[in-house]
């Protein structure tokens, strides 16, 4: 029976040692594994004194979901790159920047919240998230980089504020088939 974090980590080690080896090499996460249905997810918690997810820290792991701690301010370049089973990401209100390629080739990503705290979404951040159906870009976002949501082939709707309209058109942010809903700032 899993009763403590230590026993949970021992259980994950027993079934998924490569995940823990990689995670401990880089930093700062608590791993969870639901042994009943094999869902694997992590809660990303930065090391003491850090406030960002580092470059390629958690990429290519076989995770279903990620919960990012409210201590994280920046999601680094390629942090979750090629995590092809990742279907859900919770980004807290503390995050201000999503760097380039952060969720690049996360083919299974269906649900992602972009909180009101995010000011910048870098180029290719969500490139080829082919199951993403809609995205709401909050008013706090001041800039979206080139191809940020390109090759998200099922992306039907993108909700942006009026201030981003020109940036979105210039930077080719969304697939041509995406309906861009422009709203006035509150």
C-alpha atoms as a PDB file:
ATOM      1  CA  UNK A   1       0.000   0.000   0.000  1.00  0.00           C
ATOM      2  CA  UNK A   2       1.237   3.475  -0.910  1.00  0.00           C
ATOM      3  CA  UNK A   3       1.029   5.734   2.129  1.00  0.00           C
ATOM      4  CA  UNK A   4       3.891   8.234   1.809  1.00  0.00           C
ATOM      5  CA  UNK A   5       5.701  10.102  -0.942  1.00  0.00           C
ATOM      6  CA  UNK A   6       8.695   7.827  -0.343  1.00  0.00           C
ATOM      7  CA  UNK A   7       6.624   4.669  -0.800  1.00  0.00           C
ATOM      8  CA  UNK A   8       5.037   6.208  -3.898  1.00  0.00           C
ATOM      9  CA  UNK A   9       8.464   6.962  -5.376  1.00  0.00           C
ATOM     10  CA  UNK A  10       9.645   3.417  -4.572  1.00  0.00           C
ATOM     11  CA  UNK A  11       6.585   2.080  -6.401  1.00  0.00           C
ATOM     12  CA  UNK A  12       7.262   4.275  -9.436  1.00  0.00           C
ATOM     13  CA  UNK A  13      10.933   3.224  -9.312  1.00  0.00           C
ATOM     14  CA  UNK A  14       9.898  -0.404  -9.419  1.00  0.00           C
ATOM     15  CA  UNK A  15       7.763   0.029 -12.559  1.00  0.00           C
ATOM     16  CA  UNK A  16       9.234   3.106 -14.253  1.00  0.00           C
ATOM     17  CA  UNK A  17      12.901   3.537 -13.235  1.00  0.00           C
ATOM     18  CA  UNK A  18      13.825   5.450 -16.397  1.00  0.00           C
ATOM     19  CA  UNK A  19      11.342   8.194 -15.506  1.00  0.00           C
ATOM     20  CA  UNK A  20      12.822   8.737 -12.054  1.00  0.00           C
ATOM     21  CA  UNK A  21      16.405   8.546 -13.298  1.00  0.00           C
ATOM     22  CA  UNK A  22      15.727  11.273 -15.807  1.00  0.00           C
ATOM     23  CA  UNK A  23      13.709  13.437 -13.441  1.00  0.00           C
ATOM     24  CA  UNK A  24      16.220  13.293 -10.594  1.00  0.00           C
ATOM     25  CA  UNK A  25      19.024  14.104 -12.986  1.00  0.00           C
ATOM     26  CA  UNK A  26      17.330  17.391 -13.846  1.00  0.00           C
ATOM     27  CA  UNK A  27      15.462  18.570 -10.765  1.00  0.00           C
ATOM     28  CA  UNK A  28      12.294  18.933  -8.970  1.00  0.00           C
ATOM     29  CA  UNK A  29       9.234  16.818  -9.560  1.00  0.00           C
ATOM     30  CA  UNK A  30       7.019  14.587  -7.529  1.00  0.00           C
ATOM     31  CA  UNK A  31       5.949  11.555  -9.562  1.00  0.00           C
ATOM     32  CA  UNK A  32       2.628   9.839  -9.238  1.00  0.00           C
ATOM     33  CA  UNK A  33       1.417   6.654 -10.814  1.00  0.00           C
ATOM     34  CA  UNK A  34      -2.117   5.435 -10.601  1.00  0.00           C
ATOM     35  CA  UNK A  35      -1.424   1.719 -10.452  1.00  0.00           C
ATOM     36  CA  UNK A  36      -5.045   0.811 -11.163  1.00  0.00           C
ATOM     37  CA  UNK A  37      -5.188   2.179 -14.708  1.00  0.00           C
ATOM     38  CA  UNK A  38      -1.525   2.906 -15.466  1.00  0.00           C
ATOM     39  CA  UNK A  39      -1.981   6.662 -15.780  1.00  0.00           C
ATOM     40  CA  UNK A  40       1.263   8.431 -15.031  1.00  0.00           C
ATOM     41  CA  UNK A  41       1.427  12.066 -14.086  1.00  0.00           C
ATOM     42  CA  UNK A  42       3.792  14.407 -12.351  1.00  0.00           C
ATOM     43  CA  UNK A  43       3.534  17.490 -10.278  1.00  0.00           C
ATOM     44  CA  UNK A  44       6.336  19.837 -11.269  1.00  0.00           C
ATOM     45  CA  UNK A  45       7.830  21.585  -8.251  1.00  0.00           C
ATOM     46  CA  UNK A  46      10.997  23.665  -8.688  1.00  0.00           C
ATOM     47  CA  UNK A  47      14.045  23.109  -6.518  1.00  0.00           C
ATOM     48  CA  UNK A  48      14.557  25.552  -3.698  1.00  0.00           C
ATOM     49  CA  UNK A  49      15.664  28.887  -5.151  1.00  0.00           C
ATOM     50  CA  UNK A  50      14.396  28.122  -8.671  1.00  0.00           C
ATOM     51  CA  UNK A  51      11.231  29.351 -10.356  1.00  0.00           C
ATOM     52  CA  UNK A  52      11.320  27.815 -13.827  1.00  0.00           C
ATOM     53  CA  UNK A  53      11.186  24.497 -15.612  1.00  0.00           C
ATOM     54  CA  UNK A  54      14.538  24.032 -17.236  1.00  0.00           C
ATOM     55  CA  UNK A  55      15.454  23.234 -20.833  1.00  0.00           C
ATOM     56  CA  UNK A  56      14.339  19.708 -21.906  1.00  0.00           C
ATOM     57  CA  UNK A  57      13.700  18.872 -18.280  1.00  0.00           C
ATOM     58  CA  UNK A  58      10.709  16.590 -18.708  1.00  0.00           C
ATOM     59  CA  UNK A  59      10.533  16.013 -22.450  1.00  0.00           C
ATOM     60  CA  UNK A  60       9.781  12.641 -24.029  1.00  0.00           C
ATOM     61  CA  UNK A  61       8.497  11.015 -20.841  1.00  0.00           C
ATOM     62  CA  UNK A  62       5.476   8.733 -21.045  1.00  0.00           C
ATOM     63  CA  UNK A  63       3.190  10.892 -18.938  1.00  0.00           C
ATOM     64  CA  UNK A  64      -0.543  11.420 -19.280  1.00  0.00           C
ATOM     65  CA  UNK A  65      -0.880  14.610 -17.268  1.00  0.00           C
ATOM     66  CA  UNK A  66       1.234  17.347 -15.721  1.00  0.00           C
ATOM     67  CA  UNK A  67       0.358  19.693 -12.890  1.00  0.00           C
ATOM     68  CA  UNK A  68       2.791  22.591 -12.687  1.00  0.00           C
ATOM     69  CA  UNK A  69       3.435  24.054  -9.237  1.00  0.00           C
ATOM     70  CA  UNK A  70       2.459  27.644  -8.521  1.00  0.00           C
ATOM     71  CA  UNK A  71       6.133  28.322  -7.761  1.00  0.00           C
ATOM     72  CA  UNK A  72       6.968  28.088 -11.485  1.00  0.00           C
ATOM     73  CA  UNK A  73       7.219  31.402 -13.368  1.00  0.00           C
ATOM     74  CA  UNK A  74       8.694  30.253 -16.690  1.00  0.00           C
ATOM     75  CA  UNK A  75       8.176  27.073 -18.675  1.00  0.00           C
ATOM     76  CA  UNK A  76      11.520  26.603 -20.405  1.00  0.00           C
ATOM     77  CA  UNK A  77      12.493  25.802 -23.965  1.00  0.00           C
ATOM     78  CA  UNK A  78      11.483  22.252 -25.010  1.00  0.00           C
ATOM     79  CA  UNK A  79      10.478  21.329 -21.443  1.00  0.00           C
ATOM     80  CA  UNK A  80       7.787  18.849 -22.537  1.00  0.00           C
ATOM     81  CA  UNK A  81       8.948  18.411 -26.149  1.00  0.00           C
ATOM     82  CA  UNK A  82       7.802  15.103 -27.691  1.00  0.00           C
ATOM     83  CA  UNK A  83       5.834  13.929 -24.653  1.00  0.00           C
ATOM     84  CA  UNK A  84       3.478  12.172 -27.040  1.00  0.00           C
ATOM     85  CA  UNK A  85       1.142  10.666 -24.404  1.00  0.00           C
ATOM     86  CA  UNK A  86       0.635  13.954 -22.563  1.00  0.00           C
ATOM     87  CA  UNK A  87      -3.061  14.831 -22.807  1.00  0.00           C
ATOM     88  CA  UNK A  88      -3.549  17.351 -19.983  1.00  0.00           C
ATOM     89  CA  UNK A  89      -1.443  20.204 -18.609  1.00  0.00           C
ATOM     90  CA  UNK A  90      -2.408  22.490 -15.756  1.00  0.00           C
ATOM     91  CA  UNK A  91      -0.519  25.791 -15.880  1.00  0.00           C
ATOM     92  CA  UNK A  92      -0.900  27.886 -12.695  1.00  0.00           C
ATOM     93  CA  UNK A  93      -1.448  31.641 -12.401  1.00  0.00           C
ATOM     94  CA  UNK A  94       2.229  32.125 -11.510  1.00  0.00           C
ATOM     95  CA  UNK A  95       3.513  31.350 -15.037  1.00  0.00           C
ATOM     96  CA  UNK A  96       4.449  34.412 -17.119  1.00  0.00           C
ATOM     97  CA  UNK A  97       6.321  32.884 -20.071  1.00  0.00           C
ATOM     98  CA  UNK A  98       5.971  29.755 -22.192  1.00  0.00           C
ATOM     99  CA  UNK A  99       9.257  29.393 -24.088  1.00  0.00           C
ATOM    100  CA  UNK A 100       9.789  28.013 -27.587  1.00  0.00           C
ATOM    101  CA  UNK A 101       9.023  24.358 -28.252  1.00  0.00           C
ATOM    102  CA  UNK A 102       7.708  23.934 -24.676  1.00  0.00           C
ATOM    103  CA  UNK A 103       4.933  21.537 -25.767  1.00  0.00           C
ATOM    104  CA  UNK A 104       6.295  20.776 -29.245  1.00  0.00           C
ATOM    105  CA  UNK A 105       4.984  17.489 -30.682  1.00  0.00           C
ATOM    106  CA  UNK A 106       2.721  16.701 -27.725  1.00  0.00           C
ATOM    107  CA  UNK A 107       0.374  14.854 -30.106  1.00  0.00           C
ATOM    108  CA  UNK A 108      -2.127  13.811 -27.434  1.00  0.00           C
ATOM    109  CA  UNK A 109      -2.487  17.209 -25.767  1.00  0.00           C
ATOM    110  CA  UNK A 110      -6.209  17.974 -25.655  1.00  0.00           C
ATOM    111  CA  UNK A 111      -6.538  20.245 -22.646  1.00  0.00           C
ATOM    112  CA  UNK A 112      -4.332  23.140 -21.679  1.00  0.00           C
ATOM    113  CA  UNK A 113      -5.279  26.241 -19.764  1.00  0.00           C
ATOM    114  CA  UNK A 114      -3.327  29.411 -20.390  1.00  0.00           C
ATOM    115  CA  UNK A 115      -3.832  31.520 -17.269  1.00  0.00           C
ATOM    116  CA  UNK A 116      -4.227  35.295 -17.075  1.00  0.00           C
ATOM    117  CA  UNK A 117      -0.655  35.626 -15.801  1.00  0.00           C
ATOM    118  CA  UNK A 118       0.990  34.528 -19.086  1.00  0.00           C
ATOM    119  CA  UNK A 119       2.444  37.468 -21.026  1.00  0.00           C
ATOM    120  CA  UNK A 120       4.443  35.713 -23.729  1.00  0.00           C
ATOM    121  CA  UNK A 121       3.974  32.525 -25.759  1.00  0.00           C
ATOM    122  CA  UNK A 122       7.135  31.861 -27.752  1.00  0.00           C
ATOM    123  CA  UNK A 123       7.495  30.410 -31.256  1.00  0.00           C
ATOM    124  CA  UNK A 124       6.556  26.762 -31.803  1.00  0.00           C
ATOM    125  CA  UNK A 125       5.339  26.481 -28.174  1.00  0.00           C
ATOM    126  CA  UNK A 126       2.397  24.221 -29.037  1.00  0.00           C
ATOM    127  CA  UNK A 127       3.484  23.148 -32.513  1.00  0.00           C
ATOM    128  CA  UNK A 128       1.893  19.895 -33.694  1.00  0.00           C
ATOM    129  CA  UNK A 129      -0.414  19.410 -30.712  1.00  0.00           C
ATOM    130  CA  UNK A 130      -2.705  17.604 -33.097  1.00  0.00           C
ATOM    131  CA  UNK A 131      -5.590  16.884 -30.669  1.00  0.00           C
ATOM    132  CA  UNK A 132      -5.971  20.438 -29.391  1.00  0.00           C
ATOM    133  CA  UNK A 133      -9.435  21.638 -30.465  1.00  0.00           C
ATOM    134  CA  UNK A 134      -9.654  25.145 -29.050  1.00  0.00           C
ATOM    135  CA  UNK A 135      -7.465  27.602 -27.210  1.00  0.00           C
ATOM    136  CA  UNK A 136      -8.317  30.697 -25.207  1.00  0.00           C
ATOM    137  CA  UNK A 137      -5.518  33.276 -25.154  1.00  0.00           C
ATOM    138  CA  UNK A 138      -6.054  35.579 -22.157  1.00  0.00           C
ATOM    139  CA  UNK A 139      -5.812  39.375 -22.270  1.00  0.00           C
ATOM    140  CA  UNK A 140      -2.503  39.267 -20.386  1.00  0.00           C
ATOM    141  CA  UNK A 141      -0.689  37.809 -23.429  1.00  0.00           C
ATOM    142  CA  UNK A 142       1.180  40.600 -25.199  1.00  0.00           C
ATOM    143  CA  UNK A 143       2.959  38.527 -27.829  1.00  0.00           C
ATOM    144  CA  UNK A 144       2.684  35.149 -29.544  1.00  0.00           C
ATOM    145  CA  UNK A 145       5.645  33.850 -31.529  1.00  0.00           C
ATOM    146  CA  UNK A 146       5.830  32.515 -35.068  1.00  0.00           C
ATOM    147  CA  UNK A 147       4.057  29.151 -35.611  1.00  0.00           C
ATOM    148  CA  UNK A 148       3.140  28.884 -31.925  1.00  0.00           C
ATOM    149  CA  UNK A 149       0.084  26.719 -32.737  1.00  0.00           C
ATOM    150  CA  UNK A 150       0.857  25.563 -36.277  1.00  0.00           C
ATOM    151  CA  UNK A 151       0.147  21.978 -37.295  1.00  0.00           C
ATOM    152  CA  UNK A 152      -2.516  21.758 -34.600  1.00  0.00           C
ATOM    153  CA  UNK A 153      -4.745  20.273 -37.278  1.00  0.00           C
ATOM    154  CA  UNK A 154      -7.854  19.865 -35.107  1.00  0.00           C
ATOM    155  CA  UNK A 155      -7.649  23.372 -33.664  1.00  0.00           C
ATOM    156  CA  UNK A 156     -11.073  24.743 -34.595  1.00  0.00           C
ATOM    157  CA  UNK A 157     -11.213  27.929 -32.515  1.00  0.00           C
ATOM    158  CA  UNK A 158      -8.661  30.368 -31.149  1.00  0.00           C
ATOM    159  CA  UNK A 159      -9.941  33.144 -28.911  1.00  0.00           C
ATOM    160  CA  UNK A 160      -7.654  36.181 -28.848  1.00  0.00           C
ATOM    161  CA  UNK A 161      -7.972  39.802 -27.757  1.00  0.00           C
ATOM    162  CA  UNK A 162      -8.047  42.690 -30.231  1.00  0.00           C
ATOM    163  CA  UNK A 163      -4.471  43.731 -29.372  1.00  0.00           C
ATOM    164  CA  UNK A 164      -3.104  40.404 -30.674  1.00  0.00           C
ATOM    165  CA  UNK A 165      -4.919  40.409 -34.013  1.00  0.00           C
ATOM    166  CA  UNK A 166      -2.077  42.000 -36.007  1.00  0.00           C
ATOM    167  CA  UNK A 167       0.616  39.895 -34.291  1.00  0.00           C
ATOM    168  CA  UNK A 168      -1.334  36.701 -35.022  1.00  0.00           C
ATOM    169  CA  UNK A 169      -1.656  37.580 -38.701  1.00  0.00           C
ATOM    170  CA  UNK A 170       1.989  38.635 -39.104  1.00  0.00           C
ATOM    171  CA  UNK A 171       3.488  35.691 -37.207  1.00  0.00           C
ATOM    172  CA  UNK A 172       1.347  32.956 -38.794  1.00  0.00           C
ATOM    173  CA  UNK A 173       0.418  31.616 -35.365  1.00  0.00           C
ATOM    174  CA  UNK A 174      -2.520  29.285 -36.145  1.00  0.00           C
ATOM    175  CA  UNK A 175      -3.380  26.857 -38.971  1.00  0.00           C
ATOM    176  CA  UNK A 176      -5.341  28.448 -41.822  1.00  0.00           C
ATOM    177  CA  UNK A 177      -8.406  26.352 -40.964  1.00  0.00           C
ATOM    178  CA  UNK A 178      -8.630  27.723 -37.408  1.00  0.00           C
ATOM    179  CA  UNK A 179     -11.431  30.198 -36.811  1.00  0.00           C
ATOM    180  CA  UNK A 180      -9.930  33.129 -34.941  1.00  0.00           C
ATOM    181  CA  UNK A 181     -12.429  34.800 -32.638  1.00  0.00           C
ATOM    182  CA  UNK A 182     -11.307  38.334 -31.826  1.00  0.00           C
ATOM    183  CA  UNK A 183     -12.715  39.862 -28.673  1.00  0.00           C
ATOM    184  CA  UNK A 184     -12.392  43.304 -27.169  1.00  0.00           C
ATOM    185  CA  UNK A 185     -10.360  43.615 -23.986  1.00  0.00           C
ATOM    186  CA  UNK A 186     -12.383  43.740 -20.789  1.00  0.00           C
END
